[in-house]
Tab-separated table of N, CA and C in Angstrom:
chain	number	residue	atom	x	y	z
A	16	ARG	N	1.926	-35.632	-6.040
A	16	ARG	CA	1.849	-35.085	-7.346
A	16	ARG	C	0.484	-35.223	-7.209
A	17	GLU	N	-0.425	-35.615	-6.835
A	17	GLU	CA	-1.968	-35.291	-6.673
A	17	GLU	C	-2.195	-34.153	-6.209
A	18	SER	N	-1.905	-33.689	-5.295
A	18	SER	CA	-1.974	-32.494	-4.384
A	18	SER	C	-1.896	-31.097	-5.352
A	19	LEU	N	-0.673	-31.558	-6.198
A	19	LEU	CA	-0.293	-30.467	-7.020
A	19	LEU	C	-1.190	-30.079	-8.258
A	20	ARG	N	-1.725	-31.426	-8.478
A	20	ARG	CA	-2.706	-31.070	-9.737
A	20	ARG	C	-4.035	-30.523	-9.351
A	21	GLU	N	-4.203	-31.029	-8.127
A	21	GLU	CA	-5.531	-30.283	-7.737
A	21	GLU	C	-5.817	-28.975	-7.380
A	22	HIS	N	-4.344	-28.429	-6.863
A	22	HIS	CA	-4.044	-26.883	-6.686
A	22	HIS	C	-4.307	-26.228	-8.006
A	23	TRP	N	-3.870	-27.167	-9.255
A	23	TRP	CA	-3.325	-26.629	-10.091
A	23	TRP	C	-5.167	-26.375	-11.072
A	24	ARG	N	-5.534	-27.459	-10.902
A	24	ARG	CA	-7.191	-27.504	-11.095
A	24	ARG	C	-7.769	-26.157	-10.427
A	25	LYS	N	-7.952	-26.146	-9.068
A	25	LYS	CA	-8.079	-25.175	-8.416
A	25	LYS	C	-8.150	-23.464	-8.924
A	26	HIS	N	-6.727	-23.451	-9.246
A	26	HIS	CA	-6.464	-22.217	-9.410
A	26	HIS	C	-5.825	-21.754	-10.524
A	27	TYR	N	-5.674	-22.580	-11.644
A	27	TYR	CA	-4.840	-22.267	-12.470
A	27	TYR	C	-5.948	-22.172	-14.078
A	28	HIS	N	-6.589	-21.362	-14.045
A	28	HIS	CA	-7.812	-20.913	-15.044
A	28	HIS	C	-8.625	-19.719	-15.473
A	29	ALA	N	-9.077	-19.347	-16.466
A	29	ALA	CA	-9.185	-18.301	-17.072
A	29	ALA	C	-9.627	-17.221	-16.107
A	30	GLY	N	-10.709	-17.472	-14.849
A	30	GLY	CA	-11.291	-16.714	-14.420
A	30	GLY	C	-10.199	-16.229	-13.169
A	31	ARG	N	-9.277	-16.418	-13.324
A	31	ARG	CA	-8.474	-15.908	-12.108
A	31	ARG	C	-6.984	-15.026	-12.781
A	32	MET	N	-7.292	-15.199	-13.964
A	32	MET	CA	-6.093	-14.709	-15.076
A	32	MET	C	-6.447	-13.306	-15.527
A	33	SER	N	-5.434	-12.583	-15.743
A	33	SER	CA	-5.611	-11.274	-16.667
A	33	SER	C	-4.895	-11.546	-17.976
A	34	ILE	N	-4.805	-10.584	-18.715
A	34	ILE	CA	-4.102	-10.258	-19.813
A	34	ILE	C	-4.004	-9.079	-20.146
A	35	CYS	N	-2.503	-8.328	-20.737
A	35	CYS	CA	-2.650	-7.241	-21.231
A	35	CYS	C	-1.302	-7.190	-22.190
A	36	LEU	N	-2.149	-6.649	-23.544
A	36	LEU	CA	-1.986	-6.895	-24.697
A	36	LEU	C	-1.825	-5.916	-25.431
A	37	LEU	N	-0.250	-5.454	-25.903
A	37	LEU	CA	0.078	-4.340	-26.615
A	37	LEU	C	0.616	-4.550	-27.878
A	38	GLY	N	0.434	-3.770	-29.083
A	38	GLY	CA	0.638	-4.173	-30.550
A	38	GLY	C	0.506	-3.034	-31.559
A	39	GLU	N	0.951	-3.138	-32.428
A	39	GLU	CA	0.538	-1.919	-33.368
A	39	GLU	C	-0.630	-2.334	-34.258
A	40	GLN	N	-1.191	-3.450	-34.051
A	40	GLN	CA	-2.409	-3.692	-35.025
A	40	GLN	C	-3.472	-3.267	-34.246
A	41	ASP	N	-4.556	-3.239	-34.694
A	41	ASP	CA	-5.539	-2.457	-34.674
A	41	ASP	C	-6.456	-3.505	-33.394
A	42	LEU	N	-7.497	-2.952	-32.701
A	42	LEU	CA	-8.250	-3.659	-31.950
A	42	LEU	C	-8.358	-5.125	-32.085
A	43	ASP	N	-9.059	-5.179	-33.177
A	43	ASP	CA	-9.853	-6.349	-33.988
A	43	ASP	C	-9.044	-7.512	-34.161
A	44	THR	N	-7.812	-6.818	-34.442
A	44	THR	CA	-6.972	-8.026	-35.125
A	44	THR	C	-6.115	-8.603	-33.536
A	45	LEU	N	-5.890	-7.931	-32.695
A	45	LEU	CA	-5.350	-7.978	-31.144
A	45	LEU	C	-6.294	-8.799	-30.313
A	46	GLN	N	-7.564	-8.571	-30.449
A	46	GLN	CA	-8.574	-9.715	-29.992
A	46	GLN	C	-8.408	-10.746	-30.764
A	47	SER	N	-8.494	-10.542	-32.098
A	47	SER	CA	-8.398	-12.086	-32.532
A	47	SER	C	-7.281	-13.179	-32.238
A	48	PHE	N	-6.358	-12.211	-32.328
A	48	PHE	CA	-4.877	-13.242	-31.382
A	48	PHE	C	-5.414	-13.889	-30.083
A	49	VAL	N	-5.865	-13.158	-29.484
A	49	VAL	CA	-6.342	-13.059	-27.815
A	49	VAL	C	-7.598	-14.520	-28.009
A	50	ALA	N	-8.200	-14.347	-28.995
A	50	ALA	CA	-9.442	-15.487	-29.056
A	50	ALA	C	-8.600	-16.872	-29.441
A	51	GLU	N	-7.599	-16.581	-30.744
A	51	GLU	CA	-7.131	-17.743	-31.140
A	51	GLU	C	-6.156	-18.442	-29.836
A	52	LEU	N	-5.535	-17.764	-29.342
A	52	LEU	CA	-4.503	-18.444	-28.345
A	52	LEU	C	-5.093	-18.952	-27.005
A	53	PHE	N	-6.153	-18.140	-26.795
A	53	PHE	CA	-6.730	-18.669	-25.102
A	53	PHE	C	-8.168	-19.056	-25.685
A	54	SER	N	-8.916	-19.414	-26.347
A	54	SER	CA	-10.480	-19.502	-26.530
A	54	SER	C	-10.519	-20.935	-25.762
A	55	GLU	N	-9.279	-21.848	-25.742
A	55	GLU	CA	-9.461	-23.136	-24.960
A	55	GLU	C	-9.227	-23.046	-23.541
A	56	MET	N	-8.579	-22.144	-22.769
A	56	MET	CA	-8.209	-21.881	-21.413
A	56	MET	C	-9.621	-22.268	-21.109
A	57	ARG	N	-9.507	-23.047	-20.119
A	57	ARG	CA	-10.752	-23.543	-19.273
A	57	ARG	C	-11.035	-22.721	-18.202
A	58	ASN	N	-12.172	-22.562	-17.733
A	58	ASN	CA	-12.523	-21.369	-16.760
A	58	ASN	C	-13.422	-22.201	-15.876
A	59	ASP	N	-12.972	-23.269	-15.211
A	59	ASP	CA	-13.818	-24.257	-14.563
A	59	ASP	C	-13.725	-24.431	-12.853
A	60	GLY	N	-12.565	-23.521	-12.467
A	60	GLY	CA	-12.057	-23.701	-11.260
A	60	GLY	C	-12.483	-22.975	-9.983
A	61	GLU	N	-12.109	-22.789	-9.017
A	61	GLU	CA	-12.827	-22.080	-8.107
A	61	GLU	C	-12.729	-20.338	-8.329
A	62	ALA	N	-13.536	-19.666	-7.791
A	62	ALA	CA	-13.820	-18.314	-8.023
A	62	ALA	C	-12.641	-17.916	-7.402
A	63	LYS	N	-12.304	-16.611	-7.690
A	63	LYS	CA	-10.827	-15.692	-7.453
A	63	LYS	C	-12.032	-15.322	-5.796
A	64	THR	N	-11.056	-15.515	-4.820
A	64	THR	CA	-11.642	-15.058	-3.248
A	64	THR	C	-11.569	-13.488	-3.234
A	65	ASP	N	-12.636	-12.871	-2.608
A	65	ASP	CA	-12.925	-11.616	-2.374
A	65	ASP	C	-12.500	-11.206	-1.230
A	66	TYR	N	-11.348	-10.895	-0.676
A	66	TYR	CA	-10.817	-10.887	0.537
A	66	TYR	C	-11.294	-9.553	1.278
A	67	VAL	N	-11.904	-8.769	0.462
A	67	VAL	CA	-12.476	-7.087	1.119
A	67	VAL	C	-13.668	-7.360	2.055
A	68	VAL	N	-14.526	-8.709	1.610
A	68	VAL	CA	-15.722	-8.862	2.626
A	68	VAL	C	-14.795	-9.213	3.769
A	69	ALA	N	-13.716	-9.753	4.349
A	69	ALA	CA	-13.485	-10.006	5.330
A	69	ALA	C	-13.040	-9.145	5.928
A	70	GLY	N	-13.212	-7.728	5.645
A	70	GLY	CA	-12.551	-7.027	6.518
A	70	GLY	C	-10.786	-6.726	6.666
A	71	SER	N	-10.739	-5.348	7.403
A	71	SER	CA	-8.932	-5.488	7.794
A	71	SER	C	-8.400	-6.008	8.463
A	72	PRO	N	-7.347	-6.595	7.679
A	72	PRO	CA	-6.762	-7.759	8.945
A	72	PRO	C	-6.145	-6.895	10.191
A	73	TYR	N	-6.115	-5.572	9.874
A	73	TYR	CA	-5.440	-5.147	11.288
A	73	TYR	C	-6.570	-4.612	12.030
A	74	ALA	N	-7.979	-5.346	11.756
A	74	ALA	CA	-9.598	-4.417	12.793
A	74	ALA	C	-8.897	-4.897	13.779
A	75	GLY	N	-8.913	-4.205	15.215
A	75	GLY	CA	-8.976	-5.090	16.626
A	75	GLY	C	-7.509	-4.942	16.894
A	76	GLN	N	-6.503	-4.642	16.331
A	76	GLN	CA	-4.929	-4.688	16.705
A	76	GLN	C	-4.551	-3.457	16.551
A	77	LEU	N	-5.266	-2.415	16.409
A	77	LEU	CA	-4.316	-1.283	16.123
A	77	LEU	C	-5.402	-0.136	17.225
A	78	PRO	N	-4.622	0.911	17.721
A	78	PRO	CA	-3.438	1.433	17.777
A	78	PRO	C	-2.262	0.140	18.499
A	79	LEU	N	-1.245	0.316	17.995
A	79	LEU	CA	-0.491	-0.532	18.252
A	79	LEU	C	0.919	-0.163	18.271
A	80	MET	N	1.800	0.379	19.198
A	80	MET	CA	3.033	0.767	19.247
A	80	MET	C	4.581	-0.406	19.455
A	81	VAL	N	5.157	-0.389	18.448
A	81	VAL	CA	6.391	-1.291	18.382
A	81	VAL	C	7.508	-0.685	18.547
A	82	ASN	N	8.582	-0.945	19.502
A	82	ASN	CA	9.596	-0.577	19.344
A	82	ASN	C	10.784	-1.703	18.697
A	83	THR	N	11.552	-0.896	17.803
A	83	THR	CA	12.550	-1.673	17.224
A	83	THR	C	13.903	-1.095	17.542
A	84	THR	N	14.853	-1.976	17.580
A	84	THR	CA	16.163	-1.568	17.617
A	84	THR	C	16.902	-1.469	16.435
A	85	GLN	N	16.946	-0.448	15.929
A	85	GLN	CA	17.828	-0.364	14.298
A	85	GLN	C	19.305	-0.823	14.211
A	86	VAL	N	19.486	-1.276	13.119
A	86	VAL	CA	21.096	-1.611	12.688
A	86	VAL	C	21.612	-0.403	12.362
A	87	ARG	N	20.979	0.401	11.572
A	87	ARG	CA	21.480	1.626	10.748
A	87	ARG	C	21.584	3.164	11.733
A	88	GLU	N	22.218	3.498	11.416
A	88	GLU	CA	22.032	4.808	12.472
A	88	GLU	C	21.024	5.721	12.019
A	89	GLY	N	20.326	6.397	13.127
A	89	GLY	CA	18.995	7.222	13.113
A	89	GLY	C	17.996	6.639	13.811
A	90	LYS	N	17.350	7.618	13.965
A	90	LYS	CA	15.945	7.263	14.694
A	90	LYS	C	14.350	7.652	13.832
A	91	GLN	N	13.551	6.770	13.766
A	91	GLN	CA	12.465	6.627	12.825
A	91	GLN	C	11.453	6.619	13.826
A	92	LEU	N	10.198	7.821	13.332
A	92	LEU	CA	9.087	7.043	13.897
A	92	LEU	C	8.395	6.709	12.681
A	93	ASP	N	7.070	5.807	12.381
A	93	ASP	CA	6.751	5.535	11.650
A	93	ASP	C	5.167	5.240	11.905
A	94	LEU	N	4.435	6.181	11.518
A	94	LEU	CA	2.988	6.266	11.943
A	94	LEU	C	1.982	5.459	10.752
A	95	VAL	N	1.575	4.379	11.148
A	95	VAL	CA	0.854	3.831	9.895
A	95	VAL	C	-0.471	3.346	10.278
A	96	PHE	N	-1.524	4.061	8.810
A	96	PHE	CA	-2.987	3.934	9.412
A	96	PHE	C	-3.385	3.087	7.922
A	97	THR	N	-4.693	2.204	8.305
A	97	THR	CA	-4.965	1.688	7.199
A	97	THR	C	-5.993	2.784	6.815
A	98	VAL	N	-6.058	2.320	5.096
A	98	VAL	CA	-6.767	3.258	4.246
A	98	VAL	C	-7.526	2.374	3.081
A	99	PRO	N	-8.498	2.704	2.834
A	99	PRO	CA	-9.620	1.837	1.848
A	99	PRO	C	-8.121	1.341	0.691
A	100	ALA	N	-8.827	0.409	0.306
A	100	ALA	CA	-7.702	-0.788	-0.834
A	100	ALA	C	-7.844	0.052	-2.033
A	101	GLY	N	-6.680	0.060	-2.705
A	101	GLY	CA	-6.776	0.604	-3.998
A	101	GLY	C	-6.623	2.190	-4.200
A	102	ILE	N	-6.903	2.766	-3.060
A	102	ILE	CA	-6.768	3.973	-2.922
A	102	ILE	C	-6.084	5.200	-3.700
A	103	LYS	N	-4.700	4.552	-3.947
A	103	LYS	CA	-3.640	5.473	-4.750
A	103	LYS	C	-4.272	5.291	-6.190
A	104	ARG	N	-5.200	4.202	-6.818
A	104	ARG	CA	-5.505	3.980	-8.288
A	104	ARG	C	-6.441	4.807	-8.328
A	105	ARG	N	-7.121	5.434	-7.504
A	105	ARG	CA	-8.196	6.776	-7.696
A	105	ARG	C	-7.171	8.057	-7.934
A	106	TYR	N	-7.063	8.096	-9.098
A	106	TYR	CA	-5.977	9.021	-9.426
A	106	TYR	C	-6.721	10.418	-9.519
A	107	ARG	N	-8.089	10.079	-10.048
A	107	ARG	CA	-8.941	11.374	-10.548
A	107	ARG	C	-8.986	12.535	-9.297
A	108	LYS	N	-9.347	11.703	-7.892
A	108	LYS	CA	-9.323	12.435	-6.579
A	108	LYS	C	-8.139	12.940	-5.932
A	109	LYS	N	-7.169	12.159	-5.978
A	109	LYS	CA	-5.699	12.429	-5.741
A	109	LYS	C	-5.802	12.603	-3.955
A	110	SER	N	-6.538	11.877	-3.398
A	110	SER	CA	-7.050	12.095	-2.177
A	110	SER	C	-5.432	11.594	-1.328
A	111	VAL	N	-4.534	10.582	-1.820
A	111	VAL	CA	-3.693	10.144	-1.240
A	111	VAL	C	-2.656	11.723	-1.381
A	112	GLU	N	-2.258	12.064	-2.456
A	112	GLU	CA	-1.206	12.982	-2.876
A	112	GLU	C	-1.680	14.134	-2.171
A	113	TYR	N	-2.768	14.727	-1.979
A	113	TYR	CA	-3.279	15.768	-0.978
A	113	TYR	C	-2.755	15.759	0.040
A	114	VAL	N	-3.185	14.419	0.963
A	114	VAL	CA	-2.790	14.034	2.358
A	114	VAL	C	-0.907	14.192	2.342
A	115	GLU	N	-0.027	13.459	1.358
A	115	GLU	CA	0.824	13.429	1.643
A	115	GLU	C	1.587	14.783	1.400
A	116	GLU	N	1.072	15.743	0.501
A	116	GLU	CA	1.425	16.879	0.329
A	116	GLU	C	1.271	17.512	1.848
A	117	LEU	N	0.213	17.843	2.262
A	117	LEU	CA	0.152	18.373	3.591
A	117	LEU	C	0.844	17.727	4.772
A	118	ILE	N	0.926	16.808	4.802
A	118	ILE	CA	2.069	16.347	5.727
A	118	ILE	C	3.613	16.270	5.885
A	119	GLY	N	3.838	16.396	4.454
A	119	GLY	CA	5.090	16.534	3.660
A	119	GLY	C	5.618	17.854	3.778
A	120	HIS	N	4.565	18.758	3.550
A	120	HIS	CA	5.042	20.248	3.562
A	120	HIS	C	6.078	20.668	4.601
A	121	GLU	N	7.102	21.192	4.042
A	121	GLU	CA	8.460	22.131	4.724
A	121	GLU	C	8.364	23.262	5.164
A	122	GLY	N	7.342	23.981	4.658
A	122	GLY	CA	7.161	25.976	4.913
A	122	GLY	C	6.649	26.153	6.127
A	123	THR	N	6.411	27.483	6.279
A	123	THR	CA	6.042	27.849	8.179
A	123	THR	C	4.829	27.517	8.247
A	124	GLY	N	4.612	27.040	9.342
A	124	GLY	CA	3.295	26.515	9.824
A	124	GLY	C	3.274	25.165	9.867
A	125	SER	N	4.324	24.321	9.136
A	125	SER	CA	4.019	23.004	9.088
A	125	SER	C	4.520	22.256	9.899
A	126	LEU	N	3.914	20.951	10.032
A	126	LEU	CA	4.247	19.545	10.675
A	126	LEU	C	5.946	20.074	11.110
A	127	LEU	N	6.396	19.480	9.846
A	127	LEU	CA	8.122	19.568	9.598
A	127	LEU	C	8.845	20.878	10.448
A	128	ALA	N	8.059	22.130	9.990
A	128	ALA	CA	8.697	23.177	10.694
A	128	ALA	C	8.524	23.748	12.218
A	129	THR	N	7.152	22.989	12.782
A	129	THR	CA	7.193	23.057	14.338
A	129	THR	C	8.087	21.907	14.999
A	130	LEU	N	8.393	20.811	14.601
A	130	LEU	CA	9.124	20.005	14.568
A	130	LEU	C	10.589	20.130	15.125
A	131	LYS	N	11.154	20.914	13.876
A	131	LYS	CA	12.352	21.311	13.958
A	131	LYS	C	12.597	22.434	14.680
A	132	LEU	N	11.978	23.140	15.056
A	132	LEU	CA	11.968	24.408	15.866
A	132	LEU	C	12.043	24.060	17.061
A	133	LYS	N	11.245	22.796	17.523
A	133	LYS	CA	11.328	22.224	18.930
A	133	LYS	C	12.373	21.143	19.227
A	134	GLY	N	13.409	21.162	17.955
A	134	GLY	CA	14.737	19.998	17.863
A	134	GLY	C	14.193	18.999	17.849
A	135	LEU	N	12.834	18.159	17.442
A	135	LEU	CA	12.664	17.190	17.477
A	135	LEU	C	12.653	16.428	16.310
A	136	ALA	N	12.913	16.870	15.297
A	136	ALA	CA	12.577	15.933	14.044
A	136	ALA	C	13.537	16.902	12.785
A	137	ASP	N	14.122	16.447	11.642
A	137	ASP	CA	14.587	17.069	10.734
A	137	ASP	C	13.720	16.327	9.002
A	138	ARG	N	13.292	15.880	9.558
A	138	ARG	CA	13.269	15.149	7.898
A	138	ARG	C	11.561	14.239	8.105
A	139	ILE	N	10.383	14.834	7.313
A	139	ILE	CA	9.398	14.028	7.170
A	139	ILE	C	9.011	13.549	6.253
A	140	SER	N	8.039	12.771	5.662
A	140	SER	CA	7.648	11.758	4.402
A	140	SER	C	6.528	11.314	4.857
A	141	ALA	N	5.513	10.979	3.847
A	141	ALA	CA	4.347	10.177	3.946
A	141	ALA	C	3.737	9.653	2.583
A	142	GLY	N	3.010	8.751	2.529
A	142	GLY	CA	2.419	8.122	1.633
A	142	GLY	C	1.967	6.809	1.601
A	143	VAL	N	1.400	5.913	0.531
A	143	VAL	CA	1.081	4.472	0.184
A	143	VAL	C	2.241	4.060	-0.496
A	144	GLY	N	2.619	3.014	-0.126
A	144	GLY	CA	3.754	2.116	-0.606
A	144	GLY	C	3.033	1.512	-1.707
A	145	SER	N	3.597	0.792	-2.798
A	145	SER	CA	3.268	0.385	-3.792
A	145	SER	C	3.422	-1.301	-3.849
A	146	GLY	N	2.304	-1.981	-3.908
A	146	GLY	CA	2.469	-3.255	-3.422
A	146	GLY	C	2.393	-3.819	-2.202
A	147	GLY	N	2.486	-5.452	-2.422
A	147	GLY	CA	2.637	-6.152	-1.086
A	147	GLY	C	1.504	-5.789	0.236
A	148	LEU	N	2.234	-5.675	0.874
A	148	LEU	CA	1.497	-5.418	2.325
A	148	LEU	C	0.822	-3.895	2.874
A	149	ALA	N	1.608	-2.755	1.980
A	149	ALA	CA	1.168	-1.471	1.941
A	149	ALA	C	0.109	-1.195	0.786
A	150	ASP	N	-0.304	-1.843	-0.148
A	150	ASP	CA	-1.189	-1.444	-1.329
A	150	ASP	C	-1.986	-2.996	-1.920
A	151	ASN	N	-2.738	-3.582	-1.143
A	151	ASN	CA	-3.299	-4.793	-2.022
A	151	ASN	C	-4.921	-4.641	-2.036
A	152	SER	N	-5.876	-5.813	-2.016
A	152	SER	CA	-7.148	-5.765	-2.421
A	152	SER	C	-7.767	-6.006	-0.873
A	153	VAL	N	-7.374	-5.943	-0.027
A	153	VAL	CA	-7.899	-5.801	1.125
A	153	VAL	C	-8.136	-4.273	1.947
A	154	CYS	N	-6.738	-4.091	1.936
A	154	CYS	CA	-6.521	-2.757	2.506
A	154	CYS	C	-4.970	-1.830	2.068
A	155	SER	N	-4.910	-0.493	2.075
A	155	SER	CA	-3.913	-0.390	1.911
A	155	SER	C	-3.443	0.778	3.145
A	156	LEU	N	-1.945	0.602	3.397
A	156	LEU	CA	-1.394	1.490	4.664
A	156	LEU	C	-0.623	2.944	4.366
A	157	PHE	N	-0.845	3.584	4.645
A	157	PHE	CA	-0.221	4.655	4.744
A	157	PHE	C	0.483	5.478	5.672
A	158	THR	N	1.649	5.569	5.404
A	158	THR	CA	2.427	5.599	6.657
A	158	THR	C	3.124	7.328	6.586
A	159	ALA	N	3.354	7.619	7.680
A	159	ALA	CA	3.782	9.238	8.202
A	159	ALA	C	5.262	8.523	8.445
A	160	THR	N	6.735	9.215	7.858
A	160	THR	CA	7.665	8.521	8.533
A	160	THR	C	8.427	9.938	9.002
A	161	VAL	N	8.694	9.867	10.120
A	161	VAL	CA	9.527	10.968	11.089
A	161	VAL	C	11.132	10.777	11.593
A	162	ARG	N	11.989	11.481	10.752
A	162	ARG	CA	13.147	11.039	11.102
A	162	ARG	C	13.346	11.775	12.358
A	163	LEU	N	13.396	11.446	13.424
A	163	LEU	CA	13.875	12.287	14.726
A	163	LEU	C	15.150	12.434	15.209
A	164	THR	N	15.357	13.265	16.021
A	164	THR	CA	16.619	13.458	17.000
A	164	THR	C	16.630	12.780	17.767
A	165	ASP	N	17.979	13.066	18.725
A	165	ASP	CA	18.004	12.374	19.860
A	165	ASP	C	17.007	12.769	20.814
A	166	GLU	N	16.679	14.031	20.931
A	166	GLU	CA	15.682	15.013	21.897
A	166	GLU	C	14.057	14.301	21.222
A	167	GLY	N	14.172	14.183	19.932
A	167	GLY	CA	12.564	13.781	19.778
A	167	GLY	C	12.343	12.440	20.125
A	168	PHE	N	13.701	11.502	20.135
A	168	PHE	CA	13.569	10.240	20.066
A	168	PHE	C	12.935	10.092	21.605
A	169	GLU	N	13.885	10.724	22.541
A	169	GLU	CA	13.284	11.113	23.892
A	169	GLU	C	11.819	11.509	23.937
A	170	ARG	N	11.262	12.285	23.345
A	170	ARG	CA	9.782	12.930	23.250
A	170	ARG	C	8.879	12.398	22.799
A	171	VAL	N	9.539	11.357	22.141
A	171	VAL	CA	8.334	10.906	21.201
A	171	VAL	C	6.808	10.816	21.063
A	172	ASP	N	6.392	10.560	22.201
A	172	ASP	CA	4.899	10.665	22.699
A	172	ASP	C	4.746	12.451	22.241
A	173	GLU	N	5.601	13.202	22.364
A	173	GLU	CA	5.063	14.896	21.982
A	173	GLU	C	4.730	14.802	21.011
A	174	VAL	N	6.180	13.808	19.888
A	174	VAL	CA	5.882	14.284	18.571
A	174	VAL	C	4.941	13.546	17.822
A	175	ILE	N	4.217	12.482	18.870
A	175	ILE	CA	2.869	11.902	18.004
A	175	ILE	C	1.758	12.902	18.365
A	176	GLY	N	2.045	13.584	19.630
A	176	GLY	CA	0.860	14.488	19.893
A	176	GLY	C	0.694	15.577	18.349
A	177	LEU	N	1.732	15.940	18.548
A	177	LEU	CA	1.559	17.266	17.628
A	177	LEU	C	1.726	16.656	16.256
A	178	PHE	N	1.661	15.404	15.519
A	178	PHE	CA	1.128	15.008	14.497
A	178	PHE	C	-0.140	14.676	14.552
A	179	PHE	N	-0.706	14.234	15.632
A	179	PHE	CA	-2.209	14.293	15.177
A	179	PHE	C	-2.846	15.444	15.682
A	180	GLN	N	-2.431	16.596	16.238
A	180	GLN	CA	-2.828	17.895	16.125
A	180	GLN	C	-2.577	18.431	15.081
A	181	TYR	N	-1.657	18.339	14.581
A	181	TYR	CA	-1.103	18.988	12.942
A	181	TYR	C	-2.668	18.472	11.950
A	182	ALA	N	-3.083	16.817	12.036
A	182	ALA	CA	-3.863	16.149	11.147
A	182	ALA	C	-5.342	16.522	11.416
A	183	GLU	N	-5.300	16.841	12.509
A	183	GLU	CA	-6.788	17.485	13.060
A	183	GLU	C	-7.135	18.955	12.377
């Protein structure tokens, strides 16, 4: 019981919380609601940990190739890259969307067109997932997923080489 109370004291305080308030009232009225309801919320616990200073949790571990056995039908190649934390939230620059479109493009001269022509793949998609491991306060993970044909699975190193050649 005491360790639970200690955890609460350290972590359950205003410095670690956020509030989102939506209402038809004007801003001053909404602010007065918050002040009335939350002004006594204590703010004396430990500060929120800044995990960004720790660096990428994947530093020194990549590149890495993991082969798995799929339960469902089909063969898939996932190429995963670390990108700066919160990159999806930089909506004015749209850098993620730009790269997603380039990699996912299906027209003439695209990566997918080349892979299809060689009989190596029949679908490709790319992007940063939402939340969890894919997009957090430390880093984001950009994943390019290629659905391989049987031939593509046998020649996966060639598929990877073509991907990087296209990305360059």
